[in-house]
Short mmCIF file of C-alpha atoms in Angstrom, two decimals:
data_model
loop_
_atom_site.label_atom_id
_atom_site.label_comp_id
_atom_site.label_asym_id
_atom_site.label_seq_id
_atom_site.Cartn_x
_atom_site.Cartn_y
_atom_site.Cartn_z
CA UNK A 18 4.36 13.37 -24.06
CA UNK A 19 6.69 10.83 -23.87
CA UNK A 20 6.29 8.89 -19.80
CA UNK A 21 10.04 8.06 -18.51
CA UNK A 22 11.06 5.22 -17.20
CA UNK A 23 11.38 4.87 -13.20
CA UNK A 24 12.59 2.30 -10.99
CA UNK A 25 10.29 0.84 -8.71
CA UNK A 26 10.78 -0.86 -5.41
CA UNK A 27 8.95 -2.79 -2.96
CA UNK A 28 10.47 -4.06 0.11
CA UNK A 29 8.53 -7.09 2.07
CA UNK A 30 9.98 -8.79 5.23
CA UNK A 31 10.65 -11.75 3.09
CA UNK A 32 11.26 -10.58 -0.64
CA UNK A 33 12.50 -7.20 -2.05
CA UNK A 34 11.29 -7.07 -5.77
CA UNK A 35 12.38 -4.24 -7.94
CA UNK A 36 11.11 -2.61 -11.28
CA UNK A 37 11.75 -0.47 -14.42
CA UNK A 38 8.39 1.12 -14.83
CA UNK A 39 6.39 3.50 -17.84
CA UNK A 40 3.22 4.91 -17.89
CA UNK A 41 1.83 2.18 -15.09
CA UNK A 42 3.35 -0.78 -17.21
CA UNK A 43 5.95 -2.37 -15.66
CA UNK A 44 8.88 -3.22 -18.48
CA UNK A 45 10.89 -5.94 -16.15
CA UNK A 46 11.68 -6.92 -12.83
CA UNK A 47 13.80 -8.79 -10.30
CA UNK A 48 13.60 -9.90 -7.04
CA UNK A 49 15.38 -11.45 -4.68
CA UNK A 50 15.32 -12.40 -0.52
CA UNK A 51 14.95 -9.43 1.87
CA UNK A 52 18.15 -9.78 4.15
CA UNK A 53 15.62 -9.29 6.98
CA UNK A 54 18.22 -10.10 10.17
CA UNK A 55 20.82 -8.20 8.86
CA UNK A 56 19.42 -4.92 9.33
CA UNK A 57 18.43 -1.74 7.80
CA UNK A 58 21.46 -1.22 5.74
CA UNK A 59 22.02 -4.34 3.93
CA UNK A 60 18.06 -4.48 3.09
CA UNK A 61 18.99 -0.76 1.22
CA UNK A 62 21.90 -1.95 -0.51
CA UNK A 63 19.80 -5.25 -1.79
CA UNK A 64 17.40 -2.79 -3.07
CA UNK A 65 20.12 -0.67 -4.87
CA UNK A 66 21.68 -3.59 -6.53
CA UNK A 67 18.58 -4.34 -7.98
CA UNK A 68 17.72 -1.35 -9.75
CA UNK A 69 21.04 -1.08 -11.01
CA UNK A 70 20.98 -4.80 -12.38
CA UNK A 71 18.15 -3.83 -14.35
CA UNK A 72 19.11 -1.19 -16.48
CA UNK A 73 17.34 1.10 -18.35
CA UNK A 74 18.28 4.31 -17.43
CA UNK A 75 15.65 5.19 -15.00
CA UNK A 76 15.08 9.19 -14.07
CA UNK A 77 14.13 8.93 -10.54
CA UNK A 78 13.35 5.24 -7.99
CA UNK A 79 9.72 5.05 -6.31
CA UNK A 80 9.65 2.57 -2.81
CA UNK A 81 7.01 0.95 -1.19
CA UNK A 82 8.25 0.10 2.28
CA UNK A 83 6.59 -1.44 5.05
CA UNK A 84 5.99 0.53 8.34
CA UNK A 85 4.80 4.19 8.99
CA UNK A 86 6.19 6.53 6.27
CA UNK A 87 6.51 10.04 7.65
CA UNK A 88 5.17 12.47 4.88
CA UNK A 89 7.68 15.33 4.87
CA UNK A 90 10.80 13.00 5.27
CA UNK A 91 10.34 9.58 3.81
CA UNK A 92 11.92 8.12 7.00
CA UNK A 93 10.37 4.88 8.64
CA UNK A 94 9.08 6.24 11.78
CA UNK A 95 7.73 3.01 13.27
CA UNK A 96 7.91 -0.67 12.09
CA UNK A 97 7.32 -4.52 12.95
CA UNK A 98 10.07 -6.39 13.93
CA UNK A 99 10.19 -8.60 10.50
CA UNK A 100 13.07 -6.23 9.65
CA UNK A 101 15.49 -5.95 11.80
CA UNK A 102 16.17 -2.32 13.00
CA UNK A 103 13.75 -0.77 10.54
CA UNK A 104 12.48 2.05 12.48
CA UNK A 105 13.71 5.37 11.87
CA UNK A 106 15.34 4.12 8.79
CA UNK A 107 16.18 7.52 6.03
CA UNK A 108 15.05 5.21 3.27
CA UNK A 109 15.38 8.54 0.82
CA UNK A 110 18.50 9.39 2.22
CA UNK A 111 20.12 6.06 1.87
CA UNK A 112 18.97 4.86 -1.63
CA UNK A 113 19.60 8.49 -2.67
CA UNK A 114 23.36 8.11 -2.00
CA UNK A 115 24.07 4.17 -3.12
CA UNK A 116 22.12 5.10 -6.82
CA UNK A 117 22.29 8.86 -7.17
CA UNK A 118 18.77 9.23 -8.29
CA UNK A 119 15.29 11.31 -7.02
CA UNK A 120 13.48 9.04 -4.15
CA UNK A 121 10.04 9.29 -3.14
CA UNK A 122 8.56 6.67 -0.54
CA UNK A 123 5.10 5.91 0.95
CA UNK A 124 3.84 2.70 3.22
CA UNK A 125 3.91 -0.09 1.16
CA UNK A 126 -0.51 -0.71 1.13
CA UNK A 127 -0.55 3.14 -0.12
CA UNK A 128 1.97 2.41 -2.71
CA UNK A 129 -0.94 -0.50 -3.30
CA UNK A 130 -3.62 1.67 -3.35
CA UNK A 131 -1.93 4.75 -5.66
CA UNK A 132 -0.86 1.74 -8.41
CA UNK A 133 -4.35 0.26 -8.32
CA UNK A 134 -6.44 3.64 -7.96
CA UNK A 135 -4.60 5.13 -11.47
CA UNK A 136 -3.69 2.00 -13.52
CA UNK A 137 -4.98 -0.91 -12.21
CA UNK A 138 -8.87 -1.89 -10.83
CA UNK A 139 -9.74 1.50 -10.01
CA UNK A 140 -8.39 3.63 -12.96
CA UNK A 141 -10.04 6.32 -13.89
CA UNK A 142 -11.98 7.19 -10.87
CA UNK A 143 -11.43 9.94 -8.57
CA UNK A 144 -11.86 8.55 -5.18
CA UNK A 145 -10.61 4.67 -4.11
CA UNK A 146 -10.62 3.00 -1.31
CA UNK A 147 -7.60 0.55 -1.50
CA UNK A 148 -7.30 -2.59 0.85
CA UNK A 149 -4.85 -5.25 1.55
CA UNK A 150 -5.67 -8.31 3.65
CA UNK A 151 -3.08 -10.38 4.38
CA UNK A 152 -0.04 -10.83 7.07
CA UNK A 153 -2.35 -7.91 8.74
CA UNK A 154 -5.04 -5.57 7.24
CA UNK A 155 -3.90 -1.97 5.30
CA UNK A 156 -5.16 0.31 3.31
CA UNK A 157 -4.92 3.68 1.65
CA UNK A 158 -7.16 6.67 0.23
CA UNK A 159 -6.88 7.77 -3.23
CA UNK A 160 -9.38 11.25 -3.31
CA UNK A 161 -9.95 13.28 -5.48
CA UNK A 162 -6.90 11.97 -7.54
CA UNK A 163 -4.77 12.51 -4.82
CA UNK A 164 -3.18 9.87 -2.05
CA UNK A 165 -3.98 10.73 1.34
CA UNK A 166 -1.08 10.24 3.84
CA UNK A 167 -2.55 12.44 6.72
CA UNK A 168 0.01 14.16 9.03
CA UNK A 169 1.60 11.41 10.29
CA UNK A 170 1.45 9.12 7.21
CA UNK A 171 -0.71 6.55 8.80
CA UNK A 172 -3.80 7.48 6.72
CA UNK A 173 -5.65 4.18 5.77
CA UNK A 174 -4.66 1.90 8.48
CA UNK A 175 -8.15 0.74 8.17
CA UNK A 176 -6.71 -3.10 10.05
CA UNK A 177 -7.42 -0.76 12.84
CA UNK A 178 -10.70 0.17 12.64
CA UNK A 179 -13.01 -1.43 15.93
CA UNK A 180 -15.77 -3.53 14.41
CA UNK A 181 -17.89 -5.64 16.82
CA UNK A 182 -17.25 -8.85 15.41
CA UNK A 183 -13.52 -8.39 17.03
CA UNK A 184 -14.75 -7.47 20.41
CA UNK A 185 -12.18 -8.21 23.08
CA UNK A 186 -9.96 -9.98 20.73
CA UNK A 187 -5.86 -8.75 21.00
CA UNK A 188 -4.88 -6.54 17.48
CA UNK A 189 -0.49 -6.85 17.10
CA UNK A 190 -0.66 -2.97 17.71
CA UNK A 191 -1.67 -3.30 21.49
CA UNK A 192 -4.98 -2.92 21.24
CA UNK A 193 -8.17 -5.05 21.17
CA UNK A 194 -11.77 -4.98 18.64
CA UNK A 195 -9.73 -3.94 15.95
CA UNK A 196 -10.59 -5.71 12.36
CA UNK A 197 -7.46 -6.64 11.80
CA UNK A 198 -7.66 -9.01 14.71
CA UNK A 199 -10.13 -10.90 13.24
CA UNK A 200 -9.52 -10.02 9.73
CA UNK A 201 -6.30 -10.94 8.70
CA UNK A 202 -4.63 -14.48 7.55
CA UNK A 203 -2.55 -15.29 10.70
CA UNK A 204 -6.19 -14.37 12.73
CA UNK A 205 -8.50 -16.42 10.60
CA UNK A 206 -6.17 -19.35 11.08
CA UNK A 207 -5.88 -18.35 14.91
CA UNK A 208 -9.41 -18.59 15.20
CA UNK A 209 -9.99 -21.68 13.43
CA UNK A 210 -7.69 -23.58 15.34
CA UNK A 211 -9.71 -22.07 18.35
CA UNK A 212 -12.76 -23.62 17.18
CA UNK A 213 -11.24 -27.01 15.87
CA UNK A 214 -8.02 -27.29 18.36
CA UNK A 215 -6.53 -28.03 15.13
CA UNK A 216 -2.47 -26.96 15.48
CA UNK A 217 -0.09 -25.78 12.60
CA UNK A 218 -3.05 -24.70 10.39
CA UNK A 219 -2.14 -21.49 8.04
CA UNK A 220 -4.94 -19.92 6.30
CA UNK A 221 -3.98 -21.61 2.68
CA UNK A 222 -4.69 -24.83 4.42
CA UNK A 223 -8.26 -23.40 6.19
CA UNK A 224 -8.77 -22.05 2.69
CA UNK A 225 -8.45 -25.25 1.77
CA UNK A 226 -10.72 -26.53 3.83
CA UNK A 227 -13.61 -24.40 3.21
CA UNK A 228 -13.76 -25.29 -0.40
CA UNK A 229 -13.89 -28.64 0.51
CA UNK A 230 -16.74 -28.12 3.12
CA UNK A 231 -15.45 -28.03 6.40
CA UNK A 232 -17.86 -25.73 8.54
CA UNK A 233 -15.62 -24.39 11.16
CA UNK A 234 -13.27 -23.02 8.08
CA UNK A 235 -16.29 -21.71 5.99
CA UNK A 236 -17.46 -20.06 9.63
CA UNK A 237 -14.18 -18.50 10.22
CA UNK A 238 -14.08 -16.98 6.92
CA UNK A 239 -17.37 -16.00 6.86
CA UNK A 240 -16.55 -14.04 10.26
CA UNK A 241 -13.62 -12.05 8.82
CA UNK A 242 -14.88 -11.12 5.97
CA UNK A 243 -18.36 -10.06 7.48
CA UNK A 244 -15.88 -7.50 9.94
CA UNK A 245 -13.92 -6.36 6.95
CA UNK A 246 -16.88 -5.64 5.48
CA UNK A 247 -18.00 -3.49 8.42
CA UNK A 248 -15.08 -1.77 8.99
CA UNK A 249 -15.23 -0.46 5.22
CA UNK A 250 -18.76 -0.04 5.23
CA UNK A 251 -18.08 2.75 7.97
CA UNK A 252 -15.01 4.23 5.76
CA UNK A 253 -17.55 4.30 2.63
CA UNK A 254 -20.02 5.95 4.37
CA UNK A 255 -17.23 8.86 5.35
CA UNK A 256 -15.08 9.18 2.18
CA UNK A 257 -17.90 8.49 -0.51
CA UNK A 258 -15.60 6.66 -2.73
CA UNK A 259 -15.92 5.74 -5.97
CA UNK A 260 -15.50 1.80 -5.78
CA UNK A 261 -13.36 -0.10 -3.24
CA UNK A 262 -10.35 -2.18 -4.14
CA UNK A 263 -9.39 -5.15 -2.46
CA UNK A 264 -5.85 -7.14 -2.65
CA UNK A 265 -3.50 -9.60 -0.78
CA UNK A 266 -3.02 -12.79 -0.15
CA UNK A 267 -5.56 -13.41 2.34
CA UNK A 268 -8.40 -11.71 -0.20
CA UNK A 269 -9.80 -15.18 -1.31
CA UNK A 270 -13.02 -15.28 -3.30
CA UNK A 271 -14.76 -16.62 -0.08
CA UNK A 272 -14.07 -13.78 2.08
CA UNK A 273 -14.96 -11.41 -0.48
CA UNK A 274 -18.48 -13.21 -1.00
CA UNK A 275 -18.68 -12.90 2.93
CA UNK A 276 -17.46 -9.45 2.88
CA UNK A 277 -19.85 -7.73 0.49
CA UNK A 278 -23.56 -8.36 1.89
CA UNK A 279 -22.22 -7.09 5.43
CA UNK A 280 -20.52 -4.15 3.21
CA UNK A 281 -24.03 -3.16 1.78
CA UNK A 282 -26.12 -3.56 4.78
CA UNK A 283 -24.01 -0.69 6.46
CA UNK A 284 -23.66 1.62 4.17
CA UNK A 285 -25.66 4.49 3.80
CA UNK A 286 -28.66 3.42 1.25
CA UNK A 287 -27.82 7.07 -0.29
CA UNK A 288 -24.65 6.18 -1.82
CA UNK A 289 -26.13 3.43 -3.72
CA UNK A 290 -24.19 0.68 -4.81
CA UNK A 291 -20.60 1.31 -4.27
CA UNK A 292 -18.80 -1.69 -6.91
CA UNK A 293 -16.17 -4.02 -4.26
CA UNK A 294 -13.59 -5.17 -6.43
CA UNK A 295 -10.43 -7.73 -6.63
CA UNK A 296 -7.54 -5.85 -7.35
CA UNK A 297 -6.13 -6.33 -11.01
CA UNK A 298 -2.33 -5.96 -11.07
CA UNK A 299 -1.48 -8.85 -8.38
CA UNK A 300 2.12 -8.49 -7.07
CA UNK A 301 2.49 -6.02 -9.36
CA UNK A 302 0.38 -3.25 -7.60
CA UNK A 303 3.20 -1.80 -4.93
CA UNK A 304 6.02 -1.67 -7.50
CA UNK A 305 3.82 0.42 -9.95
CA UNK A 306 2.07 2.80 -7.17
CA UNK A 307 5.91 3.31 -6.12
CA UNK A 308 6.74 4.27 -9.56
CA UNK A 309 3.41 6.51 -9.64
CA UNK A 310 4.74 8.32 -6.40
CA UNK A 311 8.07 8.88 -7.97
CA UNK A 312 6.64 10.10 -11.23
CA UNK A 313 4.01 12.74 -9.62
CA UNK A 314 7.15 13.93 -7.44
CA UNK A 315 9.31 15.19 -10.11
CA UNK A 316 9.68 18.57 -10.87
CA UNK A 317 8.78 20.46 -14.18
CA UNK A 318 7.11 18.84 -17.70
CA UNK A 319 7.98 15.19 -16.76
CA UNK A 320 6.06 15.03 -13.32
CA UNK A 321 2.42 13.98 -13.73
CA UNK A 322 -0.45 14.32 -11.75
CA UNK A 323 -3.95 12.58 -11.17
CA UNK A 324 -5.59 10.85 -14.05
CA UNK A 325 -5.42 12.51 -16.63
CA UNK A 326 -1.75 12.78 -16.91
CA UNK A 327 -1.71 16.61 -16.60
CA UNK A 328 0.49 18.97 -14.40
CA UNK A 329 0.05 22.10 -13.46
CA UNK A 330 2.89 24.02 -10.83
CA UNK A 331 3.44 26.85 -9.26
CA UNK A 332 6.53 28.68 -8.14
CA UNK A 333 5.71 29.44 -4.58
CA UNK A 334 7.18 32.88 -3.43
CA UNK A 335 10.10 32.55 -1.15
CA UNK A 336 9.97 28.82 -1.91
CA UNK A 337 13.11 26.71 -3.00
CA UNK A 338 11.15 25.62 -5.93
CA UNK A 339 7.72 24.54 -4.42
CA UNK A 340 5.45 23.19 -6.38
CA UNK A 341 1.55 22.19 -5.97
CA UNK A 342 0.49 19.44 -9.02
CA UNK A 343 -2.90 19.41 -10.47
CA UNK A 344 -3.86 16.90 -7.78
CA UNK A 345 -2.98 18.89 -4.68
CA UNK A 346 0.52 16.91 -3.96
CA UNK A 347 3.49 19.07 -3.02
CA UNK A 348 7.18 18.67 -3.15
CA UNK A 349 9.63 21.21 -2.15
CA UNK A 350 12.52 20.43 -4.10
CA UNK A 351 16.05 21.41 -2.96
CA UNK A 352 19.61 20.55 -4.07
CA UNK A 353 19.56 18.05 -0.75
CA UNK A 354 16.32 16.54 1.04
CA UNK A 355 13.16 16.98 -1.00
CA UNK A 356 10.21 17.16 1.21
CA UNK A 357 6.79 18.09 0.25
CA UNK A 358 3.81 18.65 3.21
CA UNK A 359 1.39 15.91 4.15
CA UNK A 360 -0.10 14.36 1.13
CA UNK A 361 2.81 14.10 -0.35
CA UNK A 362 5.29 11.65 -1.30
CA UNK A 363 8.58 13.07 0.07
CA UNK A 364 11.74 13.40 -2.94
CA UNK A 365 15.16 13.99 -3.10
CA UNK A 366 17.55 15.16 -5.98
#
């Protein structure tokens, strides 16, 4: 069977980057500055003017956006502040209408996690565990072939997992102990400037640093990727995955060779040796798990579920043509709002 072509889109608080996208190969792509303090709409219509300056006929447009995702509606139901009034955004809704095309939209680390679980690191296996370090810690659940979202579409904020090693330390959600306050780029640097009352310090430069020998950076380093290691050592030891996947900026060689002895000292010895690897399709990774989610969301012989590119659906009775895919995800299509229930990646016609 001939794959179609999709449009892909991945909206960042500083860059929105767009795609034309087949069979987990991305064909070409723009990009171009997120109009972040302008608001939701004119982020949208930057989005929209890049699919349609690419071409290419595309059958339906996949989005990664940043934020909680709710399952059923595709609308951002909570959001940081690096887009201005981003919360309860209709992201379907509102691409729908400027490009007249089929939306589905997840989180932007489960867009990640979907484009690195079936074409990039983690292809072919059943059950990933996707991670992004950077600006904050994410993550998503690929199982059994399908994306978990949960009910609320925060399944895989692992950044928010309480690990020891952040004990009493302030998380941005509120909270404190969470890995992601110890974890992430802005909180290695945080920390290192705590230790060296060094100001103006961003992790490239600690980075930086390390490799040259600096003790305080190689500590600092050490100590995020030792929690990160924890954190997923717990989620390994509940979810049995397959292998782990880990991306972003932050993701430096040096925290993963901190990460992975604290990683296998936690987890169960029954599971063996679960493989921890870099992710493989770089920036790429969001634009083709949004294309992935827009693919597996179509209705009848195009759609395609799990790995092995098979689709099987069912005309549920009563239904406006309900479907269930070989992988478990839904979508209830109608001739307005598409929503499927949680584990899905919510479409609209």
């Amino acid at each position: 069977m001939i794959l179609p072509v999709l449009a892909a889109v991945d909206i960042g608080g500083t860059k929105t980057a767009a795609a034309l996208v087949r069979g987990g190969t991305v064909l070409a792509r723009v990009r171009r500055a997120t109009p972040a303090t302008d608001g939701a709409a004119a982020v949208l219509d930057t989005a929209a003017a890049l699919v349609r300056s690419l071409g290419g006929a595309p059958v339906a447009v996949g989005v990664g956006a940043p934020g909680l995702v709710d399952p059923d509606s595709g609308r951002v139901t909570a959001a940081t502040s690096s887009i201005r009034d981003w919360s309860d955004v209709d992201v379907v809704t509102g691409l729908r209408a400027r490009l007249g095309l089929p939306v589905a939209v997840l989180n932007d680390v489960q867009a990640f996690t979907l484009g690195e679980a079936v074409h990039g690191a983690g292809r072919g296996l059943p059950t990933v565990l996707g991670v992004a370090v950077g600006t904050g810690v994410g993550g998503g659940v690929l199982a059994a072939g399908r994306l978990l979202t949960g009910r609320s579409g925060a399944a895989g904020h692992l950044g928010h997992v309480p690990v020891p090693q952040a004990a009493g330390r302030p998380c941005p959600c509120g909270a404190t102990g969470h890995v992601e306050a110890v974890a992430s780029g802005p909180a290695t640097a945080a920390r290192y400037a705590e230790r060296t009352g060094a100001t103006g310090v961003a992790l490239p430069e600690v980075v930086r640093r390390a490799r040259s020998g600096d003790g305080d950076a190689l500590a600092v380093i050490a100590l995020a990727g030792e929690a990160l290691g924890t954190a997923l050592a717990g989620l390994t030891n509940t979810l049995d995955p397959d292998c782990v996947v880990i991306g972003g900026g932050a993701a430096v060689p040096e925290l993963l060779d901190a990460l992975r002895p604290a990683f296998a000292a936690a987890c169960l010895p029954v599971l063996g040796a679960v493989p921890v690897v870099p992710a493989a399709l770089g920036t790429d990774a969001q634009l083709v798990g949004a294309a992935e989610a827009a693919l597996r969301a179509l209705p009848g012989p195009t759609g395609r579920a799990g790995p092995a590119g098979t689709l099987e659906r069912t005309r549920a009775a009563g239904s406006a043509g309900a479907g269930r895919d070989a992988t478990g995800t839904n979508a209830a299509v109608t001739d307005g709002a598409t929503t499927g229930p949680p584990g899905s990646a919510a479409v609209t016609r």
